[in-house]
PDB file of C-alpha atoms and ligand atoms in Angstrom:
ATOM      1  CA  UNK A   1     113.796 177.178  77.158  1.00 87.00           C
ATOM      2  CA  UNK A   2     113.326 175.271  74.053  1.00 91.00           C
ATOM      3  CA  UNK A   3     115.018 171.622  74.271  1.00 94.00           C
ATOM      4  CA  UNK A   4     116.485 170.451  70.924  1.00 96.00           C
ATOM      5  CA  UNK A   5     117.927 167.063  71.169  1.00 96.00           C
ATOM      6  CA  UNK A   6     120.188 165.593  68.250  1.00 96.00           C
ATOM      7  CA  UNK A   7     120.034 161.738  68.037  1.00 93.00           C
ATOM      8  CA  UNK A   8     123.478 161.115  68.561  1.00 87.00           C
ATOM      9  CA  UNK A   9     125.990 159.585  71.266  1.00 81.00           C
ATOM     10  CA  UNK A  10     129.025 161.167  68.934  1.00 85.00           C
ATOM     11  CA  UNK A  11     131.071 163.516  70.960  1.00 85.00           C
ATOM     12  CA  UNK A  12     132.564 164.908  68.013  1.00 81.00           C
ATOM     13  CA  UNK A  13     129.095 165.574  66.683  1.00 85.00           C
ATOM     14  CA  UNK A  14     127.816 167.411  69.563  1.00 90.00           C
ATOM     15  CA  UNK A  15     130.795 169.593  69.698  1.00 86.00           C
ATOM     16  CA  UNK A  16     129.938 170.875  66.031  1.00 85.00           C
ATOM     17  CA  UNK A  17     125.845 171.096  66.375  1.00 89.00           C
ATOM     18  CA  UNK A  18     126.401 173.041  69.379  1.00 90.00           C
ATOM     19  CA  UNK A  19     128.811 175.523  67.965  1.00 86.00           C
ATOM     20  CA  UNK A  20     126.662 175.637  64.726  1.00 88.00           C
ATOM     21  CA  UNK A  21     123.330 176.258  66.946  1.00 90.00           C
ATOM     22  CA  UNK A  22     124.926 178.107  69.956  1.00 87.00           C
ATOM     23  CA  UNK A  23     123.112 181.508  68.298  1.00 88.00           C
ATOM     24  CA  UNK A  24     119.667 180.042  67.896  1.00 91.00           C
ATOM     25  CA  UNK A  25     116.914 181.505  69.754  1.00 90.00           C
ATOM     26  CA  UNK A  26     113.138 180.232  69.485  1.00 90.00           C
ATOM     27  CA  UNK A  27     110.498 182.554  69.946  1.00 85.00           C
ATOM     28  CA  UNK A  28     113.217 184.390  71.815  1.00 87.00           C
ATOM     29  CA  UNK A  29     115.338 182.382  74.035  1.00 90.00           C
ATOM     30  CA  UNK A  30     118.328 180.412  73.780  1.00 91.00           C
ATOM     31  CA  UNK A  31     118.207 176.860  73.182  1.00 93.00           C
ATOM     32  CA  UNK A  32     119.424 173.882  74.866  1.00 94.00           C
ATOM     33  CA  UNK A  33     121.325 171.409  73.027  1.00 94.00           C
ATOM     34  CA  UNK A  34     121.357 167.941  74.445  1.00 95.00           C
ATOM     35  CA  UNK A  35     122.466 164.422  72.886  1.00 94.00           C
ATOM     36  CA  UNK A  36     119.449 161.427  73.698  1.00 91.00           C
ATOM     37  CA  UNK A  37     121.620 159.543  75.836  1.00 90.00           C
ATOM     38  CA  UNK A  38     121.546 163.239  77.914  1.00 92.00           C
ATOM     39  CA  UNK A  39     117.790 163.554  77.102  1.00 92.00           C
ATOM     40  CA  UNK A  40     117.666 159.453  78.548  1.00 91.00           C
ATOM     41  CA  UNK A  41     116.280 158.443  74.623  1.00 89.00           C
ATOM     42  CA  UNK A  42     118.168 155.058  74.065  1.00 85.00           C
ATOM     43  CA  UNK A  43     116.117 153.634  70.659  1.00 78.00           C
ATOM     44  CA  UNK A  44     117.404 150.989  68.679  1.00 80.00           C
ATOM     45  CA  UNK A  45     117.242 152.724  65.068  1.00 84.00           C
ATOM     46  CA  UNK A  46     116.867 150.353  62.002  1.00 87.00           C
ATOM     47  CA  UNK A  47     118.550 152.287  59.023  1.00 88.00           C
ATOM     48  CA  UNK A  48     116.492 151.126  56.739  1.00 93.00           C
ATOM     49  CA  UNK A  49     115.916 153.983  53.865  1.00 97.00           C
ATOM     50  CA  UNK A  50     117.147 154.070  50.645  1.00 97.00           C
ATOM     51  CA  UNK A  51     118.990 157.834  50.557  1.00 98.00           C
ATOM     52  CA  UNK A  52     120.531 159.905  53.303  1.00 98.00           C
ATOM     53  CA  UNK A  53     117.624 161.782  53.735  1.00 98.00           C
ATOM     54  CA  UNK A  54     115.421 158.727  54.667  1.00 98.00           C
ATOM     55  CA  UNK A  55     118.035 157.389  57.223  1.00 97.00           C
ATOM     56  CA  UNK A  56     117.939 161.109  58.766  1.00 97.00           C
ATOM     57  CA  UNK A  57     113.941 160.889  59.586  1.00 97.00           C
ATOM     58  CA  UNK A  58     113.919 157.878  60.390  1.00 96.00           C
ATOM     59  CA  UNK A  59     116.353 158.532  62.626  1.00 96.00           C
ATOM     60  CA  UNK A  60     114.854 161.167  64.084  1.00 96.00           C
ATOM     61  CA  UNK A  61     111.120 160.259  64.248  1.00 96.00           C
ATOM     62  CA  UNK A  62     112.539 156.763  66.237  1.00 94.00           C
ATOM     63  CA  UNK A  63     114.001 159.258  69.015  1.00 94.00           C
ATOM     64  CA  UNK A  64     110.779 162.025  68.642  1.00 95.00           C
ATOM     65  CA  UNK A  65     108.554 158.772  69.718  1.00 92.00           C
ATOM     66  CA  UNK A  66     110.139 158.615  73.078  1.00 88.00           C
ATOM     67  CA  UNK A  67     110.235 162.510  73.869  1.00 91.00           C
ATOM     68  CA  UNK A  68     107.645 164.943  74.522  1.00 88.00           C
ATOM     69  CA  UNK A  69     107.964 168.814  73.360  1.00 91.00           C
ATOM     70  CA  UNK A  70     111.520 168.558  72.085  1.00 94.00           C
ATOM     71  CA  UNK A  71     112.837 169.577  68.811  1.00 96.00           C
ATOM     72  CA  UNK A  72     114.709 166.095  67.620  1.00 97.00           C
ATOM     73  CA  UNK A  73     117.403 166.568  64.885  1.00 97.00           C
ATOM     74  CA  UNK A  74     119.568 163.448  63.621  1.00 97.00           C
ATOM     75  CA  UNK A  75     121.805 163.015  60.548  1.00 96.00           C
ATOM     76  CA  UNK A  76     123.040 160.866  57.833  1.00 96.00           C
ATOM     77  CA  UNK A  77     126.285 161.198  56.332  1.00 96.00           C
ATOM     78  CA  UNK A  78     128.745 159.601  54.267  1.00 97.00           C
ATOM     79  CA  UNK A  79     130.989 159.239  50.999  1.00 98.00           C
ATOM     80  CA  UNK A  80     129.854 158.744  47.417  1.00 98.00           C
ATOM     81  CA  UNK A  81     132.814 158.056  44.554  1.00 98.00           C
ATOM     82  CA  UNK A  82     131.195 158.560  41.471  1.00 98.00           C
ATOM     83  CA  UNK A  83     133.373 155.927  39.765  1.00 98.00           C
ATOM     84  CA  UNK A  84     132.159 153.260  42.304  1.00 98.00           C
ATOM     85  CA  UNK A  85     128.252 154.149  41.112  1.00 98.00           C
ATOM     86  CA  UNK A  86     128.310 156.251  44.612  1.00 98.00           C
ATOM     87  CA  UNK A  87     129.266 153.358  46.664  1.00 98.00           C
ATOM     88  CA  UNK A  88     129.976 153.171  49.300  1.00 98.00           C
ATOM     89  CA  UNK A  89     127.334 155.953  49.816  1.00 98.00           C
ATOM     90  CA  UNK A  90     124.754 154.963  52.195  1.00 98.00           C
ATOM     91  CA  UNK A  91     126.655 152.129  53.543  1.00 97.00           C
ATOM     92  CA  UNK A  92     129.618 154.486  54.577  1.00 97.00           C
ATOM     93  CA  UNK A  93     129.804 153.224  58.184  1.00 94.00           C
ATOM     94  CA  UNK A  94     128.992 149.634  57.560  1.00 95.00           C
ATOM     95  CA  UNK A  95     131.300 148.938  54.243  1.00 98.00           C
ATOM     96  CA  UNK A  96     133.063 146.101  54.249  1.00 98.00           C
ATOM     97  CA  UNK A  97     131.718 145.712  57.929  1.00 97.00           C
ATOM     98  CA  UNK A  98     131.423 148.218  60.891  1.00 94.00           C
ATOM     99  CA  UNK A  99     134.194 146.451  62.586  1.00 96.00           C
ATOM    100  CA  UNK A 100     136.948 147.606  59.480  1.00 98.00           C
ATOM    101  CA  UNK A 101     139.279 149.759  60.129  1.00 97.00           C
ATOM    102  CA  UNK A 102     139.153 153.058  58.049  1.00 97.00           C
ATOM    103  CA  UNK A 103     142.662 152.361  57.101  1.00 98.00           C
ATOM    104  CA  UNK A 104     141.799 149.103  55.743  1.00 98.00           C
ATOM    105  CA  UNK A 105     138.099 150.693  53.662  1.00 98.00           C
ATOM    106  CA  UNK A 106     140.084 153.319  52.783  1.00 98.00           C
ATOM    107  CA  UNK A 107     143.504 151.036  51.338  1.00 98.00           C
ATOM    108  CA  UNK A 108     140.438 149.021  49.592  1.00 98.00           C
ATOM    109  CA  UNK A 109     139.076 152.186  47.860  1.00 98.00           C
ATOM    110  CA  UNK A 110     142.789 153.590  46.994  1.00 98.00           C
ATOM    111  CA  UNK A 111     143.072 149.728  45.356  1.00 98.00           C
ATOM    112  CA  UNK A 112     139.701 150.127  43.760  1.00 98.00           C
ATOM    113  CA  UNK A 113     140.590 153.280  41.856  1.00 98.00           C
ATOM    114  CA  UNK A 114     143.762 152.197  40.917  1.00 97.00           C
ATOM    115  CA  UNK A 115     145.134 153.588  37.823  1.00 95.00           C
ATOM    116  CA  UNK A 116     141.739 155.696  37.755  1.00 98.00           C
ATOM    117  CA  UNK A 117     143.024 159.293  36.522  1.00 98.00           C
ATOM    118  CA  UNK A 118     142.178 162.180  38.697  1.00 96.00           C
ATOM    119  CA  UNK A 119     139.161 163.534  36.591  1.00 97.00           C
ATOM    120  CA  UNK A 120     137.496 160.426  37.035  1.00 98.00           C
ATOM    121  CA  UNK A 121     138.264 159.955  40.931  1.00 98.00           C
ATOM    122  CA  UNK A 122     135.542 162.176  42.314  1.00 98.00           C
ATOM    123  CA  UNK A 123     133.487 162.205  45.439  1.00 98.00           C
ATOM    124  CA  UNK A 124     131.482 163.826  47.562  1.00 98.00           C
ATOM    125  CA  UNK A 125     130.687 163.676  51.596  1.00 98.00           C
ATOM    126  CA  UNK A 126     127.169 164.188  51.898  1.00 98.00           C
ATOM    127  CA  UNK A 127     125.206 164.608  54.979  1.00 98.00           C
ATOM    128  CA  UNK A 128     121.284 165.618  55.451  1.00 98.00           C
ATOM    129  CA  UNK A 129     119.841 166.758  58.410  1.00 98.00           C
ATOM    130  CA  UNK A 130     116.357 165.488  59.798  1.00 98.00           C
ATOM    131  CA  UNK A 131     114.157 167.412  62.133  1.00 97.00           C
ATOM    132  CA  UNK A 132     111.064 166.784  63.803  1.00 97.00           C
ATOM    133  CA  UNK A 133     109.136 169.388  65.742  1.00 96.00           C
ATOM    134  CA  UNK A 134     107.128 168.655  68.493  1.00 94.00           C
ATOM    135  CA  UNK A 135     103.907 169.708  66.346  1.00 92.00           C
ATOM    136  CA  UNK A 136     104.787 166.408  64.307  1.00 92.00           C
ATOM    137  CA  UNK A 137     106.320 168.954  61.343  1.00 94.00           C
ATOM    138  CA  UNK A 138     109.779 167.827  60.087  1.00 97.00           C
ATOM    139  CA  UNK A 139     112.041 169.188  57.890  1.00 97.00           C
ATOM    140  CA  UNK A 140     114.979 167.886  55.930  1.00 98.00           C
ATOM    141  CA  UNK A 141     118.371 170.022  54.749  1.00 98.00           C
ATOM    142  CA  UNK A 142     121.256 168.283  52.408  1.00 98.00           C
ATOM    143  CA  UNK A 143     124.726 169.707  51.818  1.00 98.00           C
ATOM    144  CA  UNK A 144     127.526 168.467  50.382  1.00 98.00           C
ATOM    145  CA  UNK A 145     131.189 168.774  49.940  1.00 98.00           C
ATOM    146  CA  UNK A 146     132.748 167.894  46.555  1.00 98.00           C
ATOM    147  CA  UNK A 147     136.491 166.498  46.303  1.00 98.00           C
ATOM    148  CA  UNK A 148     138.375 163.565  44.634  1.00 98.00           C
ATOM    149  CA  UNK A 149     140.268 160.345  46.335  1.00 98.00           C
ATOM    150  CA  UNK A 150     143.538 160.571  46.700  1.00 98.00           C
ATOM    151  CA  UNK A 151     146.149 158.278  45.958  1.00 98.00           C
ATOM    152  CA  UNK A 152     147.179 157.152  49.866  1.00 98.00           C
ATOM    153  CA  UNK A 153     146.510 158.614  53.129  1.00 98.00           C
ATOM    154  CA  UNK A 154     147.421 161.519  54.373  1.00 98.00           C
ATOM    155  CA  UNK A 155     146.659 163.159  57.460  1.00 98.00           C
ATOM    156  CA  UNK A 156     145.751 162.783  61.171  1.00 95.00           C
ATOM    157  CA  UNK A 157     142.666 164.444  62.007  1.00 93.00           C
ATOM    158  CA  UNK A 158     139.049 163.786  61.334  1.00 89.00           C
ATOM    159  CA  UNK A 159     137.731 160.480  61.219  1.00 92.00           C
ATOM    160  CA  UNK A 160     136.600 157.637  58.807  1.00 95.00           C
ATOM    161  CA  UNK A 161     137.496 158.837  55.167  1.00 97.00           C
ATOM    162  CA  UNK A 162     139.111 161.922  55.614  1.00 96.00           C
ATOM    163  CA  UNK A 163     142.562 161.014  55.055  1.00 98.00           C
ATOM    164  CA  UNK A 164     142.123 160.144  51.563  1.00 98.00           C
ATOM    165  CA  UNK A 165     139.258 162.540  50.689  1.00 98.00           C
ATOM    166  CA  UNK A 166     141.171 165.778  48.572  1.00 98.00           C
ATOM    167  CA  UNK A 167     139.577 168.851  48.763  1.00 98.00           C
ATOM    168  CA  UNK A 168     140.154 171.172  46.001  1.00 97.00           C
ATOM    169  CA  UNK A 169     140.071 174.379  47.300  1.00 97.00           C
ATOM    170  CA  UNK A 170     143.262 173.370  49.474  1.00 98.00           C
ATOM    171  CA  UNK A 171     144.735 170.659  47.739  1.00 97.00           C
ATOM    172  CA  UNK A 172     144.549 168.639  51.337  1.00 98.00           C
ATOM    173  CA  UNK A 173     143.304 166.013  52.442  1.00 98.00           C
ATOM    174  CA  UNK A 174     140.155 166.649  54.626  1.00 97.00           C
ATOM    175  CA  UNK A 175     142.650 164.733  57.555  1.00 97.00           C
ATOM    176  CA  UNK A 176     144.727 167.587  57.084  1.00 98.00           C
ATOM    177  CA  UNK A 177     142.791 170.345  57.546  1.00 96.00           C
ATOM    178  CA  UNK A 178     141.975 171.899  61.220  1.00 94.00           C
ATOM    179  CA  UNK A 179     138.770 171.193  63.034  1.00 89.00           C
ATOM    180  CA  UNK A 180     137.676 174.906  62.075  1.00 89.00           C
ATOM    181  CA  UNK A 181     138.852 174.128  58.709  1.00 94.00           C
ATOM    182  CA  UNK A 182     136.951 171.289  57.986  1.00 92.00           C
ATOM    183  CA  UNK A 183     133.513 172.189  59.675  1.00 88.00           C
ATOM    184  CA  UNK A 184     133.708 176.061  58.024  1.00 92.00           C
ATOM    185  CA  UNK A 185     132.948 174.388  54.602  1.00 95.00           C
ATOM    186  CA  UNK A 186     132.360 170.666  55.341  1.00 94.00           C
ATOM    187  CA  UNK A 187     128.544 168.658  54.551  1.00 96.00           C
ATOM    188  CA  UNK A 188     127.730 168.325  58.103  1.00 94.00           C
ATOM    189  CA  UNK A 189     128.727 172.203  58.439  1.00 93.00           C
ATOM    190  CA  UNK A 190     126.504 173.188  55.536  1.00 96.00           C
ATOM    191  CA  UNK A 191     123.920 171.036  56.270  1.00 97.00           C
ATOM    192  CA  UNK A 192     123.832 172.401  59.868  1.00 94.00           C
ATOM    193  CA  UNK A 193     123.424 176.179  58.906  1.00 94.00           C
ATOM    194  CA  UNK A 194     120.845 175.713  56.506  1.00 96.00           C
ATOM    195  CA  UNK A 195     118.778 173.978  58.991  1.00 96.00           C
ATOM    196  CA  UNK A 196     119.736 176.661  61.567  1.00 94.00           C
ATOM    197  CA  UNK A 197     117.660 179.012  59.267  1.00 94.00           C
ATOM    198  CA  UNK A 198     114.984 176.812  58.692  1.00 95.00           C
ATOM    199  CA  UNK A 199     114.240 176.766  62.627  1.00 94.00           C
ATOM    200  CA  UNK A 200     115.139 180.004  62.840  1.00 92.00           C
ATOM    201  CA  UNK A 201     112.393 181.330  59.811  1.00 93.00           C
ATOM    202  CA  UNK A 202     110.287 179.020  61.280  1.00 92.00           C
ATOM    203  CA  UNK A 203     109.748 180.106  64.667  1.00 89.00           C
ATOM    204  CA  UNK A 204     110.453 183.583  64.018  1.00 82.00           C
TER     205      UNK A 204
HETATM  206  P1  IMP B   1     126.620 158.191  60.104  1.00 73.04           P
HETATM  207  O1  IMP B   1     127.273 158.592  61.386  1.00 73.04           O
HETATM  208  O2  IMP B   1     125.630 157.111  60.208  1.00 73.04           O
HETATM  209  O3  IMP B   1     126.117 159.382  59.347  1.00 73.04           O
HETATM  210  O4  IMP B   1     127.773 157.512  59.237  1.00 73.04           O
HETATM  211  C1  IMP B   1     128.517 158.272  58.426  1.00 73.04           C
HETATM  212  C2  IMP B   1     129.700 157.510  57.895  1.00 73.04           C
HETATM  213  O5  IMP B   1     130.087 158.166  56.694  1.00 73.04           O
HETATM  214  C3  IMP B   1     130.889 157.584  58.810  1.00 73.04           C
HETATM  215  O6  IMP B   1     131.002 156.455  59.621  1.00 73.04           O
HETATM  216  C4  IMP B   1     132.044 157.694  57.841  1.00 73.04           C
HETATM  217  O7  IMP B   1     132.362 156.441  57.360  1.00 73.04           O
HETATM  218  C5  IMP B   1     131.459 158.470  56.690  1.00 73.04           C
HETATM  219  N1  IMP B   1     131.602 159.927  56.866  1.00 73.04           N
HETATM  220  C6  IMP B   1     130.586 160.823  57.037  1.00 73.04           C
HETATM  221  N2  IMP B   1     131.079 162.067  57.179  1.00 73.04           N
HETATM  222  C7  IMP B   1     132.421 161.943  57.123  1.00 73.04           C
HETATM  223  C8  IMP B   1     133.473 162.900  57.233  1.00 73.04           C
HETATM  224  O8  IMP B   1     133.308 164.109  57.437  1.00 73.04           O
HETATM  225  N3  IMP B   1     134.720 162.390  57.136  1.00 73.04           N
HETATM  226  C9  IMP B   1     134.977 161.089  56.936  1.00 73.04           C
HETATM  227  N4  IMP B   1     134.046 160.157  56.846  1.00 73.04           N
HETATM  228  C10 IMP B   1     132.748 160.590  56.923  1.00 73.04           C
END
């Protein structure tokens, strides 16, 4: 059975990319899905790239370098406001330090686009997905999810910016949406499927 291990020690993360992938079969059988702390892959990962899609391979070449004949798949994620020239973007996780609470980055972003009207408070999650093949190969899939900030937080599920991300097709924050909800049409979600084809077209 072909081993696919996705460089993260999320819980949350594994849930989704094994619902996403639980249909994938490689030349013909099912996959396993395992996180690198199950695969025993602990690597110290610089994020060092300039986009998502950088962070993503490097991300997931660091963990292919300490496995043999596994698919490795890692991600990169985060939020981009367009009137904040994309910040915090890249730097999603570590703005205004890793140790920040979301409601405090989030209270700083509301402040930041005060008296901003809604056309101009747009945003985006974005999230690209990294894989490396065993054959050295790797491919790269981006999706994202377009909304605007809202004007306080609302909500109590997800994580990180959710509570004040709107999204337009329910006029809810992305906190209050359900699990299902959120993954049927969120960046992760998107980016997940698309490379569930890829691998899928690839080893077909
Ligand atoms: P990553 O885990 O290195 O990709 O960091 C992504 C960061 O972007 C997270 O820590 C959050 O701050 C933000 N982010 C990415 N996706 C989401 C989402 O779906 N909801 C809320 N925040 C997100």
């Amino acid at each position: 059975m072909q081993k696919i291990v996705f460089a993260t020690g999320n819980a949350g993360k594994m849930k989704e990319i094994r619902e996403i992938l639980s249909d994938l079969r490689i030349k013909g059988e099912p996959v396993e899905i395992v996180s690198m702390k199950e695969a025993g892959v602990s690597a110290e990962i610089e994020e060092n790239g300039t986009n998502f899609e950088e962070n993503a391979l490097i991300k997931a070449r660091a963990v292919a370098a300490g496995i043999k004949g596994a698919i490795v798949l890692a991600d990169d994620s985060g939020l981009e406001v367009d009137y904040l020239n994309k910040e915090p973007g890249i730097y999603s996780a570590r703005y205004m330090g890793e140790d920040t609470s979301y409601h405090v980055k989030n209270a700083n972003l509301i402040e930041r686009l005060k008296d901003v009207p809604d056309e101009r408070r747009t945003a985006r999650f974005v999230c690209a997905i990294a894989c490396v093949l065993p054959d050295g190969h790797h491919f790269i899939r981006t999706a994202a999810i377009e909304g605007r900030i809202g004007y306080e937080e609302k909500g109590e599920n997800g994580f990180g910016y959710d509570p004040i991300f709107v999204v337009p097709s329910y006029q809810k924050s992305a906190a209050e949406l359900t699990p299902e909800e959120k993954n049927a049409i969120s960046h992760r979600g998107k980016a997940l499927r698309a490379m569930r084809e890829c691998l899928a077209n690839y080893y077909q």
